[in-house]
GROMACS .gro file of C-alpha atoms in nm:
model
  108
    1UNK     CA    1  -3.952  14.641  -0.283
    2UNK     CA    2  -3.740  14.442  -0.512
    3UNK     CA    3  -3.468  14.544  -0.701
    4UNK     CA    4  -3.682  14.571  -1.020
    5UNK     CA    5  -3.872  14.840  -0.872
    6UNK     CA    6  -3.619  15.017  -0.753
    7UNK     CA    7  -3.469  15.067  -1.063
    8UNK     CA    8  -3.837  15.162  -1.204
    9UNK     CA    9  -3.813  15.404  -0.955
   10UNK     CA   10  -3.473  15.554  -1.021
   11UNK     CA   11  -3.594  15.546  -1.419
   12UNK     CA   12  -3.955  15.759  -1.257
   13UNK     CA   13  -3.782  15.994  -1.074
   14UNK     CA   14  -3.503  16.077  -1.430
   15UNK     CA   15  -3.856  16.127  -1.626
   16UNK     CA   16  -3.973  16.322  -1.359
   17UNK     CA   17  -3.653  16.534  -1.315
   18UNK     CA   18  -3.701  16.600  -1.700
   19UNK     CA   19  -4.033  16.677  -1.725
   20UNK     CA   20  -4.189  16.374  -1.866
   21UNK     CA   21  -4.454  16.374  -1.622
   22UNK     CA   22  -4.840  16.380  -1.587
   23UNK     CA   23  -5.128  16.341  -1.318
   24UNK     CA   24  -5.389  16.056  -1.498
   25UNK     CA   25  -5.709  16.188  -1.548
   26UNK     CA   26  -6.001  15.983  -1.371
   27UNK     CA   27  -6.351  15.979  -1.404
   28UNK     CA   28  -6.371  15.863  -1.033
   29UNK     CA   29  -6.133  16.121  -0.876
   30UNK     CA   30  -6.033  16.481  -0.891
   31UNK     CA   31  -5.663  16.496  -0.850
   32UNK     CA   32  -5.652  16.863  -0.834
   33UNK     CA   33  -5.911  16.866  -0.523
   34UNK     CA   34  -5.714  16.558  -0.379
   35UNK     CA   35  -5.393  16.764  -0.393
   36UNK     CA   36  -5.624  17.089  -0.217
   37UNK     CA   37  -5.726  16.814   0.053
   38UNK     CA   38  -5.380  16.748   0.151
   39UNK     CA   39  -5.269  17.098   0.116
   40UNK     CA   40  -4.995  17.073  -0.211
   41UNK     CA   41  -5.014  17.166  -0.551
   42UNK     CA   42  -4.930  16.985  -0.857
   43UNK     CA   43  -4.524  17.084  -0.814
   44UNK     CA   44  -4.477  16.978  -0.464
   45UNK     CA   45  -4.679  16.651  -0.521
   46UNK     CA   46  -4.392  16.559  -0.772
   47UNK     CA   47  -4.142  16.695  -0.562
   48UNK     CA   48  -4.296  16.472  -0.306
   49UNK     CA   49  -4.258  16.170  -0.539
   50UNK     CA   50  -3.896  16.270  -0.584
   51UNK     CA   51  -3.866  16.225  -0.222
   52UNK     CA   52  -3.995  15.891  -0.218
   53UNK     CA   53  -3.795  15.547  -0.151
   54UNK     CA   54  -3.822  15.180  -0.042
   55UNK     CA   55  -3.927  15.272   0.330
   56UNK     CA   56  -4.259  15.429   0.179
   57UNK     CA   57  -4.322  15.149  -0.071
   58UNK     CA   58  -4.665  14.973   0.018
   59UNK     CA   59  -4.811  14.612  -0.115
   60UNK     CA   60  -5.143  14.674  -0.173
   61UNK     CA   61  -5.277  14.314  -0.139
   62UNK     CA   62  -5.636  14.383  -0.282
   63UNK     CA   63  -5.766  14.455  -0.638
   64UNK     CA   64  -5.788  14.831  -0.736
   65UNK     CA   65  -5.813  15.088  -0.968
   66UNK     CA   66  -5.554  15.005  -1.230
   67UNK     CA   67  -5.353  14.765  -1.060
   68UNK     CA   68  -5.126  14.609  -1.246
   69UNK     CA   69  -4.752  14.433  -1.240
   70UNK     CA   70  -4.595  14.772  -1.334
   71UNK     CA   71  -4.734  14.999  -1.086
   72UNK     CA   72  -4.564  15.109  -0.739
   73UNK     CA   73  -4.750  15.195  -0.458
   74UNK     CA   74  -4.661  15.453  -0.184
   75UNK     CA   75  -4.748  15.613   0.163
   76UNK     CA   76  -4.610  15.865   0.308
   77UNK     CA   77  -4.716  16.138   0.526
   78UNK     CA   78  -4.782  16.474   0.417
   79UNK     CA   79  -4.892  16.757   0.613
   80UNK     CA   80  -4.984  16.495   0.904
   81UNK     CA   81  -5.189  16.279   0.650
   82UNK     CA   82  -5.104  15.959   0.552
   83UNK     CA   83  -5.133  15.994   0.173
   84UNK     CA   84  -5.177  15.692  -0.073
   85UNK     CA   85  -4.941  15.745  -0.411
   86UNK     CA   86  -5.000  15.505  -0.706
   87UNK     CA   87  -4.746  15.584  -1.003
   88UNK     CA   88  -4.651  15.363  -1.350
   89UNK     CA   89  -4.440  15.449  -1.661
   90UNK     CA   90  -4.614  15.459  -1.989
   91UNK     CA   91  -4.530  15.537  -2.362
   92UNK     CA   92  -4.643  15.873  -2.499
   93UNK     CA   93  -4.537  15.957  -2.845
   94UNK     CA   94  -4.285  15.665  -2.804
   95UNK     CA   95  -4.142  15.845  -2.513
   96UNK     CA   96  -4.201  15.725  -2.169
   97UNK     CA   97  -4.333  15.973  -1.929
   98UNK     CA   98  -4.428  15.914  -1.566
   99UNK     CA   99  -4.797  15.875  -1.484
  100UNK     CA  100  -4.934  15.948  -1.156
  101UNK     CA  101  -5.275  15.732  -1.110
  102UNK     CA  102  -5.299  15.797  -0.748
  103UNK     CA  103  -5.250  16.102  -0.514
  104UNK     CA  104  -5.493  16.109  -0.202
  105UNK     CA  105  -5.566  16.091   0.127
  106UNK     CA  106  -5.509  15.677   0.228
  107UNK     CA  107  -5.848  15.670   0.376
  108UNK     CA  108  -6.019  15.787   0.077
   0.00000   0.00000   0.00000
């Protein structure tokens, strides 16, 4: 994790602290049953992303589901299961808020 992203980080976890925050909405996933799975709700999932920091930052070497240059990639373990965290910033009524693509079990 290079500097750059750890100041994207600092500027996710202000939004989140604020409240400019949101789970993305998938046609391939169900973040709410992903959440279930690993036995959080929405509020500790972000309170979970609050927690995060370099030592759970992950390269993910292979093409995905919107990978892109402004994404950061997590896992950590919650509950005993390694979970897979994909999160960006975008612009929402010229406001950015944090977006959080990716909240699941790692083997999923």
């Amino acid at each position: 994790m290079d500097g750059a992203q750890l100041k994207e980080l600092s500027k996710m976890k202000e939004l989140i602290t604020i409240g400019k925050r949101r789970f993305e909405v998938r046609p391939d996933r169900d973040y709410l049953k992903d959440l279930v799975e690993l036995g959080i709700s929405e509020e500790e999932a972000w309170n979970y992303i609050l927690l995060l920091n370099k030592n759970f930052y992950f390269y993910d070497p292979k093409p995905n589901y919107y990978k892109n240059l402004n994404t950061l990639i997590f896992k950590r373990k919650i509950n005993d299961v390694l979970a897979y965290i994909k999160l960006k910033i975008e612009k929402n009524n010229n406001d950015d808020e944090v977006v959080c693509l990716s909240f699941h079990r790692d083997d999923k």
